[in-house]
Amino acid sequence: MFDWDFCQIQYNYLDENIQAGKKGLLYAAEKGLPVIIMEPLRGGRLVGMLPETAKKRIAKSNVNESAASLALRWLYDQPQVTCVLSGMNSMEMVNENCKTASLALPGCLTADERQLIEDVKNDIKNSVKVGCTGCNYCCPCPKGVDIPAVFQCYNQLSEDSHARWRYIQMTTFRKETTNAAKCVGCGACTKKCPQNLDIPQLLKEAKKELETPMFKIINWGTHFFHFY
Ligand code: SF4
Ligand code: SF4
């Protein structure tokens, strides 16, 4: 048993209840531990990779905050948050984040900002077919299905014309294929999914859209090649 100096958790407005989440944040703070936050912008998904509906909503809103600032203010608003780690690729980002951090204090979030964040969350949820966060808790599948990879490609279908090709690359060009068709519906994965996804059913839907006749031909052809 060791004393803890601090803890670090993934936490942002979309992942409020994933992994340690809000519950973990409150628990650690109650024990007197400083809490460091990672993935505050979810690897950019809460900024540049937001769906267009959410980007427009933020731009049109009377809340005068950028997508990044909103996400950071949501964190700084909570007194249990000690420090926020955010990756920055330009001086512009550094300046913006410094400005946000210098103005945001616990309790800073206005009712309008809170509502805007709720609306943006709904935009994000409505923009994807499967609410898979890629946490991998459902893995390994006993039949070898790469569940997060299948859902990643399925979600990309609507906005990325290469999603089907990426699916072939990710699940077929390998020693053991990992595609959705391998699922036997045993349900072992669903019990482990923190998002309570009906994984076997969603895999069936993903298979229907991703495993086209072209996929089947390429999949059959890979039997004649040796992959490592
Ligand atoms: S339901 Fe399908 S994906 Fe889930 S563990 Fe069983 S075989 Fe694997
Ligand atoms: S299906 Fe569920 S458990 Fe598996 S990676 Fe996605 S969110 Fe995580």
PDB file of C-alpha atoms and ligand atoms in Angstrom:
ATOM      1  CA  MET A   1       0.000   0.000   0.000  1.00  0.00           C
ATOM      2  CA  PHE A   2       1.463   3.379  -1.033  1.00  0.00           C
ATOM      3  CA  ASP A   3       0.464   6.932  -0.377  1.00  0.00           C
ATOM      4  CA  TRP A   4      -0.698   8.734  -3.481  1.00  0.00           C
ATOM      5  CA  ASP A   5       0.642  12.212  -4.298  1.00  0.00           C
ATOM      6  CA  PHE A   6      -1.919  12.870  -7.010  1.00  0.00           C
ATOM      7  CA  CYS A   7      -3.994  11.096  -9.624  1.00  0.00           C
ATOM      8  CA  GLN A   8      -4.523  11.678 -13.324  1.00  0.00           C
ATOM      9  CA  ILE A   9      -7.737  10.871 -15.147  1.00  0.00           C
ATOM     10  CA  GLN A  10      -9.251  11.200 -18.619  1.00  0.00           C
ATOM     11  CA  TYR A  11     -12.092  13.661 -18.198  1.00  0.00           C
ATOM     12  CA  ASN A  12     -14.032  15.989 -20.464  1.00  0.00           C
ATOM     13  CA  TYR A  13     -17.684  16.903 -21.016  1.00  0.00           C
ATOM     14  CA  LEU A  14     -18.242  13.944 -23.311  1.00  0.00           C
ATOM     15  CA  ASP A  15     -16.522  11.454 -21.001  1.00  0.00           C
ATOM     16  CA  GLU A  16     -18.170  12.534 -17.783  1.00  0.00           C
ATOM     17  CA  ASN A  17     -19.146   8.985 -16.873  1.00  0.00           C
ATOM     18  CA  ILE A  18     -16.420   6.967 -18.563  1.00  0.00           C
ATOM     19  CA  GLN A  19     -13.549   5.315 -16.651  1.00  0.00           C
ATOM     20  CA  ALA A  20     -13.042   7.186 -13.337  1.00  0.00           C
ATOM     21  CA  GLY A  21     -15.285  10.005 -14.548  1.00  0.00           C
ATOM     22  CA  LYS A  22     -17.014  12.482 -12.270  1.00  0.00           C
ATOM     23  CA  LYS A  23     -17.412   9.800  -9.589  1.00  0.00           C
ATOM     24  CA  GLY A  24     -13.636   9.221  -9.518  1.00  0.00           C
ATOM     25  CA  LEU A  25     -12.901  12.937  -9.529  1.00  0.00           C
ATOM     26  CA  LEU A  26     -15.126  13.527  -6.495  1.00  0.00           C
ATOM     27  CA  TYR A  27     -13.754  10.484  -4.689  1.00  0.00           C
ATOM     28  CA  ALA A  28     -10.110  11.508  -5.200  1.00  0.00           C
ATOM     29  CA  ALA A  29     -10.777  15.097  -4.182  1.00  0.00           C
ATOM     30  CA  GLU A  30     -12.595  13.905  -1.058  1.00  0.00           C
ATOM     31  CA  LYS A  31      -9.423  11.971  -0.125  1.00  0.00           C
ATOM     32  CA  GLY A  32      -7.435  15.190  -0.504  1.00  0.00           C
ATOM     33  CA  LEU A  33      -5.714  14.159  -3.740  1.00  0.00           C
ATOM     34  CA  PRO A  34      -4.891  16.711  -6.408  1.00  0.00           C
ATOM     35  CA  VAL A  35      -6.524  15.605  -9.679  1.00  0.00           C
ATOM     36  CA  ILE A  36      -4.803  16.182 -13.025  1.00  0.00           C
ATOM     37  CA  ILE A  37      -6.992  16.002 -16.102  1.00  0.00           C
ATOM     38  CA  MET A  38      -5.850  14.521 -19.400  1.00  0.00           C
ATOM     39  CA  GLU A  39      -7.721  14.462 -22.733  1.00  0.00           C
ATOM     40  CA  PRO A  40      -9.659  17.649 -21.871  1.00  0.00           C
ATOM     41  CA  LEU A  41     -10.439  18.150 -25.571  1.00  0.00           C
ATOM     42  CA  ARG A  42     -10.670  14.415 -26.330  1.00  0.00           C
ATOM     43  CA  GLY A  43      -7.739  14.447 -28.742  1.00  0.00           C
ATOM     44  CA  GLY A  44      -9.267  17.387 -30.676  1.00  0.00           C
ATOM     45  CA  ARG A  45     -12.687  15.747 -31.073  1.00  0.00           C
ATOM     46  CA  LEU A  46     -14.235  18.551 -29.023  1.00  0.00           C
ATOM     47  CA  VAL A  47     -12.677  21.203 -31.275  1.00  0.00           C
ATOM     48  CA  GLY A  48     -11.743  20.721 -34.948  1.00  0.00           C
ATOM     49  CA  MET A  49     -13.376  17.317 -35.227  1.00  0.00           C
ATOM     50  CA  LEU A  50     -16.773  18.433 -33.939  1.00  0.00           C
ATOM     51  CA  PRO A  51     -19.702  17.716 -36.280  1.00  0.00           C
ATOM     52  CA  GLU A  52     -20.679  20.690 -38.469  1.00  0.00           C
ATOM     53  CA  THR A  53     -23.976  21.129 -36.573  1.00  0.00           C
ATOM     54  CA  ALA A  54     -22.050  21.642 -33.331  1.00  0.00           C
ATOM     55  CA  LYS A  55     -19.519  24.013 -34.924  1.00  0.00           C
ATOM     56  CA  LYS A  56     -22.334  26.154 -36.332  1.00  0.00           C
ATOM     57  CA  ARG A  57     -24.183  26.095 -33.031  1.00  0.00           C
ATOM     58  CA  ILE A  58     -21.130  27.408 -31.169  1.00  0.00           C
ATOM     59  CA  ALA A  59     -20.438  30.051 -33.830  1.00  0.00           C
ATOM     60  CA  LYS A  60     -24.031  31.312 -33.781  1.00  0.00           C
ATOM     61  CA  SER A  61     -24.450  31.202 -30.001  1.00  0.00           C
ATOM     62  CA  ASN A  62     -24.491  34.352 -27.900  1.00  0.00           C
ATOM     63  CA  VAL A  63     -21.912  32.615 -25.705  1.00  0.00           C
ATOM     64  CA  ASN A  64     -18.718  34.229 -26.837  1.00  0.00           C
ATOM     65  CA  GLU A  65     -16.389  31.261 -26.347  1.00  0.00           C
ATOM     66  CA  SER A  66     -14.536  29.006 -28.773  1.00  0.00           C
ATOM     67  CA  ALA A  67     -15.094  25.237 -28.774  1.00  0.00           C
ATOM     68  CA  ALA A  68     -11.762  24.745 -26.955  1.00  0.00           C
ATOM     69  CA  SER A  69     -12.494  27.411 -24.379  1.00  0.00           C
ATOM     70  CA  LEU A  70     -15.931  25.958 -23.670  1.00  0.00           C
ATOM     71  CA  ALA A  71     -14.496  22.498 -23.027  1.00  0.00           C
ATOM     72  CA  LEU A  72     -11.757  23.876 -20.776  1.00  0.00           C
ATOM     73  CA  ARG A  73     -14.136  26.148 -18.879  1.00  0.00           C
ATOM     74  CA  TRP A  74     -16.345  23.110 -18.217  1.00  0.00           C
ATOM     75  CA  LEU A  75     -13.358  21.602 -16.380  1.00  0.00           C
ATOM     76  CA  TYR A  76     -12.112  24.730 -14.590  1.00  0.00           C
ATOM     77  CA  ASP A  77     -15.670  25.270 -13.333  1.00  0.00           C
ATOM     78  CA  GLN A  78     -15.257  22.204 -11.099  1.00  0.00           C
ATOM     79  CA  PRO A  79     -13.353  22.955  -7.863  1.00  0.00           C
ATOM     80  CA  GLN A  80     -12.051  19.362  -7.647  1.00  0.00           C
ATOM     81  CA  VAL A  81      -9.959  19.842 -10.819  1.00  0.00           C
ATOM     82  CA  THR A  82      -6.383  20.790  -9.933  1.00  0.00           C
ATOM     83  CA  CYS A  83      -4.657  20.969 -13.301  1.00  0.00           C
ATOM     84  CA  VAL A  84      -5.643  20.472 -16.944  1.00  0.00           C
ATOM     85  CA  LEU A  85      -3.168  19.010 -19.456  1.00  0.00           C
ATOM     86  CA  SER A  86      -3.926  20.055 -23.008  1.00  0.00           C
ATOM     87  CA  GLY A  87      -1.737  19.396 -26.066  1.00  0.00           C
ATOM     88  CA  MET A  88      -1.074  22.530 -28.155  1.00  0.00           C
ATOM     89  CA  ASN A  89       0.372  22.714 -31.663  1.00  0.00           C
ATOM     90  CA  SER A  90       0.694  26.461 -32.236  1.00  0.00           C
ATOM     91  CA  MET A  91       1.334  29.741 -30.421  1.00  0.00           C
ATOM     92  CA  GLU A  92      -2.262  30.678 -31.168  1.00  0.00           C
ATOM     93  CA  MET A  93      -3.459  27.661 -29.165  1.00  0.00           C
ATOM     94  CA  VAL A  94      -1.029  28.462 -26.335  1.00  0.00           C
ATOM     95  CA  ASN A  95      -2.289  32.054 -26.162  1.00  0.00           C
ATOM     96  CA  GLU A  96      -5.936  31.018 -26.288  1.00  0.00           C
ATOM     97  CA  ASN A  97      -5.539  28.352 -23.604  1.00  0.00           C
ATOM     98  CA  CYS A  98      -3.574  30.743 -21.347  1.00  0.00           C
ATOM     99  CA  LYS A  99      -6.328  33.323 -21.714  1.00  0.00           C
ATOM    100  CA  THR A 100      -9.020  30.764 -20.889  1.00  0.00           C
ATOM    101  CA  ALA A 101      -7.085  29.472 -17.875  1.00  0.00           C
ATOM    102  CA  SER A 102      -6.469  32.963 -16.516  1.00  0.00           C
ATOM    103  CA  LEU A 103     -10.170  33.879 -16.645  1.00  0.00           C
ATOM    104  CA  ALA A 104     -11.814  30.607 -15.595  1.00  0.00           C
ATOM    105  CA  LEU A 105     -12.333  29.847 -11.912  1.00  0.00           C
ATOM    106  CA  PRO A 106     -14.505  27.290 -10.086  1.00  0.00           C
ATOM    107  CA  GLY A 107     -18.137  28.223 -10.600  1.00  0.00           C
ATOM    108  CA  CYS A 108     -17.340  30.218 -13.767  1.00  0.00           C
ATOM    109  CA  LEU A 109     -19.701  28.417 -16.145  1.00  0.00           C
ATOM    110  CA  THR A 110     -22.856  30.412 -16.958  1.00  0.00           C
ATOM    111  CA  ALA A 111     -26.280  28.826 -17.486  1.00  0.00           C
ATOM    112  CA  ASP A 112     -26.034  29.635 -21.221  1.00  0.00           C
ATOM    113  CA  GLU A 113     -22.634  27.956 -21.492  1.00  0.00           C
ATOM    114  CA  ARG A 114     -23.934  24.904 -19.669  1.00  0.00           C
ATOM    115  CA  GLN A 115     -26.898  24.665 -22.029  1.00  0.00           C
ATOM    116  CA  LEU A 116     -24.658  25.135 -25.074  1.00  0.00           C
ATOM    117  CA  ILE A 117     -22.424  22.281 -23.926  1.00  0.00           C
ATOM    118  CA  GLU A 118     -25.479  20.036 -23.462  1.00  0.00           C
ATOM    119  CA  ASP A 119     -26.670  20.885 -26.996  1.00  0.00           C
ATOM    120  CA  VAL A 120     -23.206  20.230 -28.448  1.00  0.00           C
ATOM    121  CA  LYS A 121     -23.094  16.871 -26.652  1.00  0.00           C
ATOM    122  CA  ASN A 122     -26.377  15.932 -28.312  1.00  0.00           C
ATOM    123  CA  ASP A 123     -25.026  17.043 -31.696  1.00  0.00           C
ATOM    124  CA  ILE A 124     -22.022  14.769 -31.208  1.00  0.00           C
ATOM    125  CA  LYS A 125     -24.143  11.805 -30.120  1.00  0.00           C
ATOM    126  CA  ASN A 126     -26.529  12.294 -33.052  1.00  0.00           C
ATOM    127  CA  SER A 127     -23.660  12.444 -35.533  1.00  0.00           C
ATOM    128  CA  VAL A 128     -22.338   8.948 -34.879  1.00  0.00           C
ATOM    129  CA  LYS A 129     -24.015   5.610 -35.507  1.00  0.00           C
ATOM    130  CA  VAL A 130     -22.364   3.914 -32.525  1.00  0.00           C
ATOM    131  CA  GLY A 131     -21.398   5.671 -29.307  1.00  0.00           C
ATOM    132  CA  CYS A 132     -18.180   3.640 -28.988  1.00  0.00           C
ATOM    133  CA  THR A 133     -15.372   5.521 -27.251  1.00  0.00           C
ATOM    134  CA  GLY A 134     -12.673   3.021 -28.284  1.00  0.00           C
ATOM    135  CA  CYS A 135     -11.909   2.168 -24.641  1.00  0.00           C
ATOM    136  CA  ASN A 136     -11.163  -1.501 -25.525  1.00  0.00           C
ATOM    137  CA  TYR A 137     -12.837  -2.852 -22.377  1.00  0.00           C
ATOM    138  CA  CYS A 138     -14.779  -5.325 -24.523  1.00  0.00           C
ATOM    139  CA  CYS A 139     -11.562  -6.837 -25.908  1.00  0.00           C
ATOM    140  CA  PRO A 140     -10.347  -9.446 -26.527  1.00  0.00           C
ATOM    141  CA  CYS A 141     -13.328 -11.015 -28.278  1.00  0.00           C
ATOM    142  CA  PRO A 142     -13.041 -14.839 -28.102  1.00  0.00           C
ATOM    143  CA  LYS A 143     -13.700 -15.004 -31.853  1.00  0.00           C
ATOM    144  CA  GLY A 144     -11.129 -12.320 -32.635  1.00  0.00           C
ATOM    145  CA  VAL A 145     -13.437  -9.481 -33.722  1.00  0.00           C
ATOM    146  CA  ASP A 146     -11.687  -6.106 -33.397  1.00  0.00           C
ATOM    147  CA  ILE A 147     -14.826  -4.440 -32.042  1.00  0.00           C
ATOM    148  CA  PRO A 148     -13.508  -0.853 -31.638  1.00  0.00           C
ATOM    149  CA  ALA A 149     -11.959  -0.918 -35.139  1.00  0.00           C
ATOM    150  CA  VAL A 150     -15.231  -2.087 -36.707  1.00  0.00           C
ATOM    151  CA  PHE A 151     -17.193   0.679 -34.960  1.00  0.00           C
ATOM    152  CA  GLN A 152     -14.568   3.286 -35.809  1.00  0.00           C
ATOM    153  CA  CYS A 153     -14.902   2.530 -39.537  1.00  0.00           C
ATOM    154  CA  TYR A 154     -18.692   2.302 -39.301  1.00  0.00           C
ATOM    155  CA  ASN A 155     -18.858   5.754 -37.684  1.00  0.00           C
ATOM    156  CA  GLN A 156     -16.571   7.209 -40.346  1.00  0.00           C
ATOM    157  CA  LEU A 157     -18.748   5.955 -43.208  1.00  0.00           C
ATOM    158  CA  SER A 158     -20.954   9.052 -43.412  1.00  0.00           C
ATOM    159  CA  GLU A 159     -18.121  11.533 -43.797  1.00  0.00           C
ATOM    160  CA  ASP A 160     -15.141   9.607 -45.130  1.00  0.00           C
ATOM    161  CA  SER A 161     -15.193   7.916 -48.538  1.00  0.00           C
ATOM    162  CA  HIS A 162     -12.146   5.813 -47.547  1.00  0.00           C
ATOM    163  CA  ALA A 163     -13.852   4.232 -44.524  1.00  0.00           C
ATOM    164  CA  ARG A 164     -14.648   0.938 -46.342  1.00  0.00           C
ATOM    165  CA  TRP A 165     -11.088   0.651 -47.610  1.00  0.00           C
ATOM    166  CA  ARG A 166      -9.764   1.393 -44.125  1.00  0.00           C
ATOM    167  CA  TYR A 167     -12.035  -1.363 -42.809  1.00  0.00           C
ATOM    168  CA  ILE A 168     -10.444  -3.834 -45.225  1.00  0.00           C
ATOM    169  CA  GLN A 169      -6.970  -2.732 -44.164  1.00  0.00           C
ATOM    170  CA  MET A 170      -7.745  -2.854 -40.441  1.00  0.00           C
ATOM    171  CA  THR A 171      -9.580  -6.168 -40.334  1.00  0.00           C
ATOM    172  CA  THR A 172      -8.452  -8.227 -43.300  1.00  0.00           C
ATOM    173  CA  PHE A 173      -4.796  -7.645 -44.191  1.00  0.00           C
ATOM    174  CA  ARG A 174      -3.550  -9.673 -41.269  1.00  0.00           C
ATOM    175  CA  LYS A 175      -2.749 -13.229 -40.257  1.00  0.00           C
ATOM    176  CA  GLU A 176      -6.119 -13.673 -38.516  1.00  0.00           C
ATOM    177  CA  THR A 177      -8.985 -11.576 -39.829  1.00  0.00           C
ATOM    178  CA  THR A 178     -10.828  -9.460 -37.262  1.00  0.00           C
ATOM    179  CA  ASN A 179     -13.947  -8.379 -39.153  1.00  0.00           C
ATOM    180  CA  ALA A 180     -17.543  -8.135 -37.948  1.00  0.00           C
ATOM    181  CA  ALA A 181     -18.603 -11.327 -39.755  1.00  0.00           C
ATOM    182  CA  LYS A 182     -16.631 -13.359 -37.202  1.00  0.00           C
ATOM    183  CA  CYS A 183     -19.068 -12.410 -34.419  1.00  0.00           C
ATOM    184  CA  VAL A 184     -21.141 -15.383 -33.211  1.00  0.00           C
ATOM    185  CA  GLY A 185     -23.349 -13.285 -30.944  1.00  0.00           C
ATOM    186  CA  CYS A 186     -22.177 -14.871 -27.675  1.00  0.00           C
ATOM    187  CA  GLY A 187     -22.689 -11.547 -25.833  1.00  0.00           C
ATOM    188  CA  ALA A 188     -19.504 -11.818 -23.738  1.00  0.00           C
ATOM    189  CA  CYS A 189     -18.485  -8.318 -24.845  1.00  0.00           C
ATOM    190  CA  THR A 190     -21.704  -6.500 -23.983  1.00  0.00           C
ATOM    191  CA  LYS A 191     -21.268  -7.120 -20.255  1.00  0.00           C
ATOM    192  CA  LYS A 192     -17.935  -5.296 -20.353  1.00  0.00           C
ATOM    193  CA  CYS A 193     -19.040  -2.238 -22.322  1.00  0.00           C
ATOM    194  CA  PRO A 194     -19.347   0.880 -20.121  1.00  0.00           C
ATOM    195  CA  GLN A 195     -21.538   2.461 -22.827  1.00  0.00           C
ATOM    196  CA  ASN A 196     -24.015  -0.441 -22.580  1.00  0.00           C
ATOM    197  CA  LEU A 197     -23.873  -0.929 -26.337  1.00  0.00           C
ATOM    198  CA  ASP A 198     -25.708  -3.873 -27.878  1.00  0.00           C
ATOM    199  CA  ILE A 199     -22.455  -4.906 -29.559  1.00  0.00           C
ATOM    200  CA  PRO A 200     -23.634  -8.055 -31.434  1.00  0.00           C
ATOM    201  CA  GLN A 201     -26.592  -6.176 -32.953  1.00  0.00           C
ATOM    202  CA  LEU A 202     -24.461  -3.156 -33.871  1.00  0.00           C
ATOM    203  CA  LEU A 203     -21.838  -5.434 -35.423  1.00  0.00           C
ATOM    204  CA  LYS A 204     -24.556  -6.933 -37.625  1.00  0.00           C
ATOM    205  CA  GLU A 205     -25.516  -3.437 -38.787  1.00  0.00           C
ATOM    206  CA  ALA A 206     -21.864  -2.485 -39.355  1.00  0.00           C
ATOM    207  CA  LYS A 207     -21.272  -5.708 -41.303  1.00  0.00           C
ATOM    208  CA  LYS A 208     -24.192  -4.954 -43.601  1.00  0.00           C
ATOM    209  CA  GLU A 209     -22.740  -1.598 -44.582  1.00  0.00           C
ATOM    210  CA  LEU A 210     -19.024  -2.358 -44.501  1.00  0.00           C
ATOM    211  CA  GLU A 211     -18.809  -5.869 -45.909  1.00  0.00           C
ATOM    212  CA  THR A 212     -19.708  -5.138 -49.514  1.00  0.00           C
ATOM    213  CA  PRO A 213     -19.238  -7.636 -52.399  1.00  0.00           C
ATOM    214  CA  MET A 214     -15.839  -5.981 -53.003  1.00  0.00           C
ATOM    215  CA  PHE A 215     -14.887  -6.611 -49.369  1.00  0.00           C
ATOM    216  CA  LYS A 216     -15.857 -10.272 -49.752  1.00  0.00           C
ATOM    217  CA  ILE A 217     -13.732 -10.698 -52.874  1.00  0.00           C
ATOM    218  CA  ILE A 218     -10.696  -9.076 -51.217  1.00  0.00           C
ATOM    219  CA  ASN A 219     -11.280 -11.065 -48.030  1.00  0.00           C
ATOM    220  CA  TRP A 220     -11.411 -14.294 -50.055  1.00  0.00           C
ATOM    221  CA  GLY A 221      -8.281 -13.266 -51.982  1.00  0.00           C
ATOM    222  CA  THR A 222      -6.268 -12.745 -48.794  1.00  0.00           C
ATOM    223  CA  HIS A 223      -6.371 -16.539 -48.200  1.00  0.00           C
ATOM    224  CA  PHE A 224      -3.714 -16.806 -50.902  1.00  0.00           C
ATOM    225  CA  PHE A 225      -1.334 -14.388 -49.164  1.00  0.00           C
ATOM    226  CA  HIS A 226       0.707 -14.847 -46.059  1.00  0.00           C
ATOM    227  CA  PHE A 227       0.306 -12.094 -43.438  1.00  0.00           C
ATOM    228  CA  TYR A 228       2.197 -11.676 -40.175  1.00  0.00           C
TER     229      TYR A 228
HETATM  230  S1  SF4 B   1     -20.812 -11.139 -29.208  1.00  0.00           S
HETATM  231 FE1  SF4 B   1     -19.500 -11.217 -31.003  1.00  0.00          FE
HETATM  232  S2  SF4 B   1     -18.043  -9.573 -30.709  1.00  0.00           S
HETATM  233 FE2  SF4 B   1     -18.985  -9.934 -28.721  1.00  0.00          FE
HETATM  234  S3  SF4 B   1     -17.560 -11.368 -27.693  1.00  0.00           S
HETATM  235 FE3  SF4 B   1     -19.153 -12.599 -28.731  1.00  0.00          FE
HETATM  236  S4  SF4 B   1     -18.269 -13.097 -30.734  1.00  0.00           S
HETATM  237 FE4  SF4 B   1     -17.086 -11.392 -29.887  1.00  0.00          FE
HETATM  238  S1  SF4 B   2     -17.770  -1.284 -27.729  1.00  0.00           S
HETATM  239 FE1  SF4 B   2     -17.932  -0.477 -25.656  1.00  0.00          FE
HETATM  240  S2  SF4 B   2     -16.302  -1.513 -24.491  1.00  0.00           S
HETATM  241 FE2  SF4 B   2     -15.875  -1.833 -26.681  1.00  0.00          FE
HETATM  242  S3  SF4 B   2     -14.445  -0.205 -27.199  1.00  0.00           S
HETATM  243 FE3  SF4 B   2     -16.518   0.552 -27.664  1.00  0.00          FE
HETATM  244  S4  SF4 B   2     -17.203   1.633 -25.829  1.00  0.00           S
HETATM  245 FE4  SF4 B   2     -15.427   0.402 -25.252  1.00  0.00          FE
END
